[in-house]
Amino acid sequence: MSTSAPSHNQLDTKAEAWSALFSEPMSDLVKRYTSSVFFDKRMWQADIQGSLAHAEMLSAQKIIGTDDFASIQKGMAQITSEIEAGSFEWKLDLEDVHLNIEARLTALVGDAGKRLHTGRSRNDQVATDVRLWLRGEIDLIEGLLKELQLSLVEVAAKNVDVILPGFTHLQVAQPVSFGHHMLAYVEMFKRDAERMLDVRKRVNVLPLGSAALAGTTYPLDRERVAKTLGMVNDQGEACVSQNSLDGVSDRDFAIEFTAAASLCMVHVSRLSEELIIWMSQNFGFIKIADRFTTGSSIMPQKKNPDVPELARGKTGRVVGHLMGLITLMKGQPLAYNKDNQEDKEPLFDTVDTLKDTLRIFAEMIGGQLNPATGTKEGGITVNAENMRAAALKGYATATDLADYLVKKGLPFRDAHETVAHAVKLATMKGVDLTELPLAELQAFNPNIEADVFEALSLEGSLNARNTLGGTAPAQVRIQLAKHQARLA
Ligand code: ARG
């Protein structure tokens, strides 16, 4: 049992943060187990921002004096500079970022600091902090998603007429434009950006004012706080949680965000897999700059695509965080439970992993801006000859022969069968369809004429797919222009 008299001026330890009710201090192990300060301190700016908005409202509502608000502002300014300077002393004893900052405020400004927590609980405070922090991160992620899309668009623009085999089941299917292939990823990351913006709407809602769980007896103006914090919808109306029990316990927004992040990482992972395949000696379609690869300690010839491989691996980590967060929520009764403290590390790591990955991919694909020349350098290098050679293998234009016959009046199913026989013959002879003499092709169908060779060429095949969303260079250029205008 502690014999020293409790300090009434400042909160030095957590036992004192609670009340005189506690008859013994926490054990060191329990302190370590329950404290979150060493990871939640990264929300310090959100915590101060939320506290200032709350204090401003308390003073406007005459719940605290204007002098108290002024002192709180002054104290928070001091704390901000201490944290920025690295001189702020974070105490494990004070459990989390909220108690650490409040204790320091009281040490600095006395009673005004003690009035800050009027009509507030750490339950609505922490929910507010996580939302404010995450909102800022989503805005950064939006910017990074845009950069990545721009990189892909730039590579696409340079490679509209470069042809590679398109695959289904990883078997050569039909030739496609490399620009078209890049723009498929642009579509994915565009949807990711839209999803993030949609999640942001539900992140940007104010729980403060829910207090511990039931609301508060003070005449709070919650909408005022929401407006101060920019928690408003497109019409400028305050977004405030409508049920105090839900307000303090809802973490859907964190789960949704992590789901959106997981899907985005899945897209990165798919792209990674393609880059890895394309870089392998058997494909030789692309190269990535050396700074994104590593060598082997034993095999001197090796250049390994570590960055895409790691990104593919980190996708598992982010999906794991989604599983962690959603399981964290399962079975929690209303309202706040300490379980929710476990939301932070997975959420923080999801944000860090996603941001780093997007940044590195934007640079690996599009290159780095050289300020001297004003152009980007060191992005992926495309080997158009190897792509073309691969597209010429595997009868990638067999469908074009079938389509050619359909245009000559054959029903598609019959054309499909006829071409199968032609492919069989070509395979036996070890040649491409275009290498079969016209007479041999005509043996399959007398309507085949010399113009068939144009239809069977890679360019002919691409140009023929001139419908919206198709791989014809004319269509790819239309899509490119749309993306360029959207991202400008
Ligand atoms: N550190 C806690 C968290 O992250 C803050 C809220 C604590 N509330 C409570 N009633 N113990 O969730």
XYZ file of C-alpha atoms and ligand atoms in Angstrom:
500
model
C 0.000 0.000 0.000
C 1.290 3.428 -0.882
C 2.016 5.616 2.083
C 2.851 8.822 0.250
C 0.104 11.416 0.078
C -1.433 11.702 -3.413
C -0.496 14.778 -5.349
C -3.422 17.072 -6.036
C -1.648 19.209 -8.572
C -0.698 16.787 -11.243
C -1.142 13.213 -12.329
C 2.208 11.528 -11.959
C 1.111 7.960 -12.009
C -1.892 6.148 -13.324
C -3.190 5.168 -9.876
C -3.524 8.874 -9.219
C -5.309 9.349 -12.515
C -8.139 7.219 -11.251
C -9.000 8.076 -7.671
C -8.396 7.417 -4.044
C -10.320 4.199 -4.506
C -7.247 2.198 -5.396
C -5.431 0.677 -2.479
C -2.365 -0.648 -4.267
C -0.323 0.359 -7.273
C -0.316 -1.650 -10.473
C 2.430 -4.206 -10.848
C 5.065 -3.428 -13.447
C 3.901 -6.313 -15.573
C 0.305 -5.107 -15.554
C 1.456 -1.592 -16.387
C 3.391 -2.856 -19.350
C 0.562 -5.105 -20.423
C -2.143 -2.457 -20.273
C -0.292 0.615 -21.440
C -0.493 1.833 -25.012
C 1.508 5.042 -24.815
C 4.511 3.746 -26.702
C 2.432 3.144 -29.781
C -0.541 5.494 -29.418
C 1.691 8.538 -28.869
C 1.815 8.842 -32.642
C -1.733 10.244 -32.385
C -0.548 13.166 -30.252
C -1.467 15.814 -32.782
C -4.985 14.469 -33.130
C -5.273 14.296 -29.349
C -4.299 17.937 -28.937
C -6.481 19.031 -31.846
C -9.482 17.209 -30.338
C -8.825 18.616 -26.880
C -8.573 22.186 -28.165
C -11.837 21.855 -30.075
C -13.521 20.432 -26.980
C -12.112 23.174 -24.741
C -13.147 25.903 -27.170
C -16.709 24.576 -27.099
C -16.700 24.233 -23.296
C -15.769 27.876 -23.019
C -18.281 28.996 -25.673
C -20.940 27.117 -23.713
C -19.714 28.757 -20.487
C -18.930 25.375 -18.956
C -15.370 26.555 -18.359
C -14.088 30.124 -18.304
C -12.520 31.864 -21.291
C -9.397 32.230 -19.131
C -9.342 28.451 -18.695
C -9.530 28.007 -22.458
C -6.705 30.505 -22.920
C -4.564 28.599 -20.415
C -5.344 25.301 -22.118
C -4.322 26.784 -25.481
C -1.103 28.059 -24.002
C -0.329 24.761 -22.331
C -1.046 22.793 -25.485
C 1.238 25.077 -27.494
C 3.996 24.369 -25.001
C 3.320 20.606 -25.159
C 3.383 20.722 -28.946
C 6.814 22.292 -28.958
C 8.071 19.840 -26.351
C 6.886 16.849 -28.380
C 8.296 18.304 -31.578
C 11.612 18.976 -29.893
C 11.676 15.448 -28.493
C 11.864 16.706 -24.922
C 8.407 15.572 -23.863
C 8.682 12.815 -21.297
C 6.300 9.990 -22.162
C 5.457 7.989 -19.065
C 4.471 4.358 -19.147
C 2.790 4.928 -15.798
C 0.304 7.220 -17.503
C -0.923 4.455 -19.794
C -1.684 6.272 -23.005
C -1.238 9.407 -25.070
C -4.387 10.955 -23.599
C -3.368 10.725 -19.939
C 0.204 11.740 -20.728
C -0.842 14.934 -22.446
C -3.514 15.782 -19.896
C -1.108 15.249 -17.002
C 1.499 17.493 -18.602
C -1.147 20.132 -19.298
C -2.176 20.163 -15.661
C 1.453 20.370 -14.605
C 1.845 23.380 -16.880
C -1.392 25.306 -16.314
C -2.934 23.897 -13.127
C -6.689 23.875 -12.614
C -7.524 24.828 -16.212
C -5.851 21.578 -17.234
C -8.007 19.674 -14.793
C -11.136 21.247 -16.288
C -10.365 20.030 -19.807
C -11.862 16.603 -19.220
C -15.287 18.032 -18.255
C -18.036 16.231 -20.151
C -15.542 13.920 -21.799
C -14.248 10.393 -21.296
C -11.210 8.708 -22.731
C -13.698 6.476 -24.496
C -15.035 9.201 -26.765
C -11.629 10.892 -26.777
C -9.761 7.904 -28.162
C -12.452 7.205 -30.761
C -12.164 10.825 -31.895
C -8.365 10.711 -32.005
C -8.220 7.560 -34.103
C -10.706 9.049 -36.563
C -8.824 12.345 -36.874
C -5.528 10.571 -37.306
C -6.886 8.119 -39.865
C -8.584 10.881 -41.847
C -5.210 12.568 -42.330
C -3.614 9.294 -43.376
C -6.384 8.580 -45.889
C -5.688 11.957 -47.475
C -2.015 11.026 -47.830
C -2.942 7.626 -49.258
C -5.174 9.336 -51.842
C -2.159 11.339 -53.003
C 0.017 8.229 -53.206
C -2.634 6.316 -55.143
C -2.722 9.179 -57.589
C 1.077 9.102 -57.989
C 1.008 5.389 -58.666
C -1.760 5.782 -61.242
C 0.222 8.546 -62.915
C 3.290 6.305 -63.134
C 1.268 3.517 -64.713
C -0.373 5.963 -67.116
C 3.031 7.292 -68.178
C 4.321 3.796 -68.898
C 1.070 3.004 -70.721
C 1.370 6.126 -72.867
C 4.830 5.084 -74.042
C 3.775 1.526 -74.829
C 0.398 1.649 -76.529
C 1.802 -0.036 -79.646
C 3.956 -2.540 -77.807
C 2.381 -5.977 -78.055
C 2.664 -8.826 -75.588
C 0.710 -12.023 -75.242
C -2.342 -11.709 -73.035
C -2.884 -14.769 -70.899
C -5.760 -16.734 -69.475
C -4.799 -19.618 -67.179
C -1.262 -18.264 -67.773
C -1.499 -19.814 -71.261
C -1.049 -17.564 -74.274
C -4.524 -16.312 -75.168
C -4.640 -13.239 -77.414
C -2.187 -10.450 -78.121
C -2.743 -7.227 -76.181
C -1.207 -3.800 -76.007
C 1.216 -3.358 -73.109
C -0.353 0.055 -72.557
C -3.721 -1.655 -72.225
C -2.244 -4.057 -69.681
C -0.889 -1.171 -67.595
C -4.231 0.623 -67.725
C -5.939 -2.453 -66.244
C -3.997 -1.693 -63.051
C -4.909 1.970 -63.303
C -8.564 0.891 -63.174
C -7.881 -1.125 -60.018
C -6.078 1.683 -58.237
C -8.763 4.128 -59.335
C -11.361 1.966 -57.592
C -9.090 1.777 -54.541
C -8.940 5.564 -54.393
C -12.728 5.758 -54.680
C -13.125 3.202 -51.905
C -10.784 5.182 -49.660
C -12.797 8.343 -50.263
C -15.975 6.501 -49.399
C -14.473 5.098 -46.183
C -13.340 8.626 -45.317
C -16.972 9.730 -45.079
C -17.594 7.282 -42.251
C -14.244 8.004 -40.609
C -15.031 11.704 -40.533
C -17.744 11.505 -37.861
C -17.400 12.919 -34.335
C -17.934 10.592 -31.349
C -16.864 13.249 -28.808
C -19.798 14.118 -26.566
C -20.760 10.468 -26.135
C -18.644 10.652 -22.964
C -18.108 7.282 -21.276
C -21.107 5.649 -22.948
C -24.353 7.404 -22.093
C -23.788 11.017 -23.052
C -23.160 13.783 -20.571
C -24.982 16.108 -18.205
C -23.237 19.220 -19.557
C -24.825 21.293 -22.303
C -22.247 20.369 -24.948
C -22.503 21.697 -28.475
C -21.268 18.666 -30.363
C -21.917 20.140 -33.784
C -19.679 23.062 -32.984
C -16.830 20.688 -32.131
C -17.446 18.704 -35.319
C -17.252 21.863 -37.405
C -14.074 23.001 -35.655
C -12.507 19.641 -36.492
C -13.676 19.692 -40.103
C -15.995 16.757 -39.470
C -18.536 17.954 -41.999
C -20.199 16.471 -45.070
C -20.142 17.856 -48.617
C -22.932 20.275 -47.677
C -20.868 21.586 -44.771
C -23.166 20.011 -42.175
C -21.644 18.649 -38.975
C -21.174 14.860 -38.899
C -21.787 13.718 -35.340
C -22.403 10.179 -34.071
C -26.086 9.776 -33.206
C -25.924 7.188 -30.435
C -23.520 7.497 -27.533
C -23.162 3.728 -27.025
C -22.309 3.225 -30.675
C -20.180 6.370 -30.745
C -17.669 5.086 -28.191
C -17.586 1.475 -29.316
C -17.763 1.635 -33.110
C -14.581 0.613 -34.886
C -16.267 -0.274 -38.193
C -14.417 2.576 -39.817
C -11.046 1.030 -38.917
C -12.142 -2.370 -40.204
C -13.502 -0.870 -43.419
C -10.329 1.072 -43.955
C -8.226 -2.046 -43.448
C -10.466 -3.951 -45.856
C -9.969 -1.245 -48.480
C -6.226 -1.296 -47.764
C -6.178 -5.090 -48.084
C -7.850 -4.958 -51.462
C -5.396 -2.323 -52.600
C -2.513 -4.515 -51.443
C -4.068 -7.429 -53.320
C -3.884 -5.311 -56.470
C -0.260 -4.479 -55.713
C 0.368 -8.156 -55.153
C -1.121 -9.127 -58.514
C 1.027 -6.519 -60.210
C 4.058 -7.779 -58.259
C 3.477 -11.300 -59.450
C 3.395 -10.118 -63.056
C 6.549 -8.049 -62.646
C 8.310 -11.055 -61.141
C 7.215 -13.327 -63.983
C 8.059 -10.727 -66.636
C 11.528 -10.272 -65.149
C 12.382 -13.953 -65.138
C 14.876 -15.071 -67.788
C 12.252 -17.177 -69.531
C 10.128 -14.099 -70.205
C 12.551 -11.183 -70.271
C 9.695 -8.716 -70.857
C 10.870 -6.003 -68.495
C 13.652 -4.905 -66.207
C 13.309 -2.963 -63.017
C 16.074 -0.631 -61.929
C 18.882 -2.229 -59.938
C 18.063 -0.244 -56.820
C 14.871 -2.284 -56.423
C 16.660 -5.609 -56.697
C 19.239 -7.498 -54.676
C 21.950 -9.969 -55.499
C 22.569 -13.385 -54.078
C 25.313 -14.154 -51.570
C 26.166 -17.352 -53.413
C 25.030 -17.019 -57.041
C 26.931 -14.134 -58.661
C 24.624 -13.920 -61.687
C 21.476 -13.183 -59.686
C 19.356 -10.060 -59.575
C 16.308 -10.749 -57.500
C 13.073 -8.752 -57.624
C 12.971 -8.246 -53.861
C 10.688 -5.242 -53.842
C 7.792 -6.860 -55.728
C 8.284 -10.087 -53.792
C 8.188 -8.266 -50.466
C 5.108 -6.337 -51.511
C 3.439 -9.625 -52.395
C 4.423 -10.898 -48.937
C 3.317 -7.761 -47.123
C -0.120 -8.230 -48.627
C -0.485 -11.190 -46.271
C 0.481 -8.982 -43.387
C -2.191 -6.373 -44.194
C -4.879 -8.999 -44.798
C -3.816 -10.434 -41.431
C -4.476 -7.061 -39.809
C -7.959 -7.091 -41.304
C -8.549 -10.502 -39.755
C -7.186 -9.238 -36.443
C -9.378 -6.171 -36.366
C -12.571 -7.856 -37.394
C -12.016 -10.622 -34.866
C -11.289 -8.023 -32.210
C -14.821 -6.711 -32.604
C -16.549 -10.056 -32.600
C -18.441 -10.712 -29.399
C -17.752 -7.348 -27.769
C -20.751 -6.217 -25.754
C -21.690 -2.541 -25.784
C -20.135 -0.175 -25.115
C -16.363 0.532 -24.863
C -14.141 -2.384 -23.869
C -10.416 -2.340 -23.382
C -10.178 -4.815 -26.261
C -10.414 -1.774 -28.498
C -6.976 -0.598 -27.467
C -5.792 -3.455 -29.689
C -7.137 -1.649 -32.758
C -4.107 0.636 -32.960
C -1.087 -1.450 -33.865
C -2.784 -3.286 -36.765
C -4.249 -0.036 -38.010
C -0.954 1.838 -37.744
C 0.959 -0.965 -39.429
C -1.625 -1.180 -42.207
C -1.194 2.524 -42.910
C 2.610 2.346 -42.799
C 2.791 -0.713 -45.014
C 0.328 0.615 -47.566
C 1.964 4.043 -47.771
C 5.483 2.654 -48.176
C 4.315 0.154 -50.762
C 2.448 2.700 -52.869
C 5.364 5.104 -52.740
C 7.944 2.520 -53.753
C 5.759 1.152 -56.560
C 5.105 4.580 -58.019
C 8.853 5.099 -58.216
C 9.782 1.603 -59.335
C 7.331 1.769 -62.234
C 7.452 5.402 -63.254
C 10.937 6.351 -62.137
C 12.261 9.274 -60.162
C 12.047 12.879 -61.212
C 15.411 14.255 -62.267
C 15.159 17.943 -61.307
C 17.900 18.839 -63.807
C 16.019 17.503 -66.830
C 12.463 17.687 -65.458
C 11.841 14.122 -66.631
C 11.429 10.886 -64.758
C 14.235 8.346 -64.919
C 14.808 4.802 -63.753
C 11.356 3.329 -64.134
C 10.711 -0.063 -65.642
C 12.422 -0.864 -68.957
C 10.255 -2.596 -71.505
C 11.719 -5.153 -73.892
C 9.303 -4.870 -76.814
C 11.106 -7.491 -78.953
C 10.827 -10.197 -76.323
C 7.181 -9.364 -75.761
C 6.527 -9.556 -79.481
C 8.404 -12.835 -79.876
C 6.335 -14.316 -77.046
C 3.106 -13.078 -78.628
C 4.062 -14.834 -81.852
C 4.231 -18.147 -80.015
C 1.210 -20.107 -78.929
C -1.212 -19.242 -81.762
C -2.360 -16.068 -80.081
C -4.271 -15.012 -83.201
C -6.256 -18.242 -83.664
C -9.434 -16.448 -82.546
C -8.782 -13.910 -85.287
C -8.879 -16.659 -87.903
C -12.214 -17.824 -86.464
C -13.556 -14.261 -86.534
C -12.306 -13.940 -90.135
C -14.301 -17.016 -91.139
C -17.397 -15.707 -89.330
C -17.151 -12.559 -91.438
C -17.121 -14.849 -94.497
C -20.450 -16.298 -93.335
C -19.469 -19.301 -91.228
C -21.313 -19.774 -87.891
C -18.864 -19.093 -85.021
C -18.952 -22.636 -83.615
C -18.037 -24.089 -87.033
C -15.304 -21.495 -87.482
C -13.921 -22.418 -84.036
C -13.725 -26.078 -85.072
C -12.122 -25.303 -88.439
C -9.416 -23.204 -86.767
C -8.718 -25.996 -84.279
C -7.821 -28.200 -87.243
C -5.627 -25.493 -88.722
C -3.801 -25.041 -85.383
C -3.325 -28.786 -85.180
C -1.690 -28.827 -88.606
C 0.501 -25.835 -87.816
C 1.570 -27.447 -84.528
C 2.492 -30.640 -86.347
C 4.562 -28.675 -88.836
C 6.045 -26.565 -86.053
C 5.020 -23.276 -87.697
C 2.768 -20.322 -86.949
C -0.644 -19.989 -88.610
C 0.747 -17.165 -90.739
C 3.432 -19.522 -92.000
C 0.935 -21.959 -93.503
C 0.722 -21.379 -97.270
C -2.522 -19.838 -98.468
C -3.396 -23.023 -100.334
C -3.181 -25.086 -97.159
C -5.397 -22.624 -95.303
C -7.850 -22.692 -98.185
C -8.066 -26.466 -97.809
C -9.785 -25.804 -94.466
C -12.154 -23.271 -95.994
C -12.240 -22.092 -99.601
C -13.391 -18.610 -98.576
C -10.003 -17.835 -97.078
C -8.178 -15.234 -99.178
C -4.806 -13.483 -99.086
C -6.130 -10.779 -96.715
C -6.197 -13.444 -93.983
C -2.532 -12.742 -93.265
C -3.340 -9.196 -92.214
C -6.052 -10.495 -89.880
C -3.607 -13.003 -88.410
C -0.894 -10.428 -87.734
C -0.443 -9.140 -84.191
C -1.289 -5.591 -85.269
C -4.328 -6.797 -87.212
C -5.507 -8.733 -84.187
C -5.206 -5.700 -81.892
C -6.739 -3.231 -84.320
C -9.724 -5.519 -84.797
C -10.646 -5.241 -81.094
C -11.838 -1.720 -81.491
C -14.779 -1.746 -79.091
C -15.031 0.259 -75.891
C -12.533 -1.139 -73.397
C -10.825 -3.273 -76.043
C -7.109 -3.513 -76.697
C -7.062 -1.748 -80.110
C -4.493 1.063 -79.827
C -7.233 3.528 -80.846
C -9.295 2.443 -77.821
C -6.292 2.445 -75.504
C -5.572 6.037 -76.550
C -9.135 7.029 -75.696
C -8.794 5.500 -72.226
C -5.361 7.073 -71.764
C -6.731 10.520 -72.517
C -9.533 10.016 -69.982
C -7.122 8.960 -67.245
C -4.713 11.771 -68.070
C -7.520 14.329 -67.804
C -8.826 12.790 -64.558
C -5.405 12.735 -62.909
C -4.247 16.151 -64.153
N -5.861 3.617 -24.275
C -7.267 3.369 -24.411
C -7.573 2.858 -25.825
O -6.728 2.923 -26.643
C -8.020 4.634 -24.176
C -9.415 4.446 -23.686
C -9.436 3.874 -22.350
N -10.704 3.887 -21.752
C -10.959 3.162 -20.687
N -12.127 3.248 -20.195
N -10.025 2.438 -20.141
O -8.635 2.380 -26.116
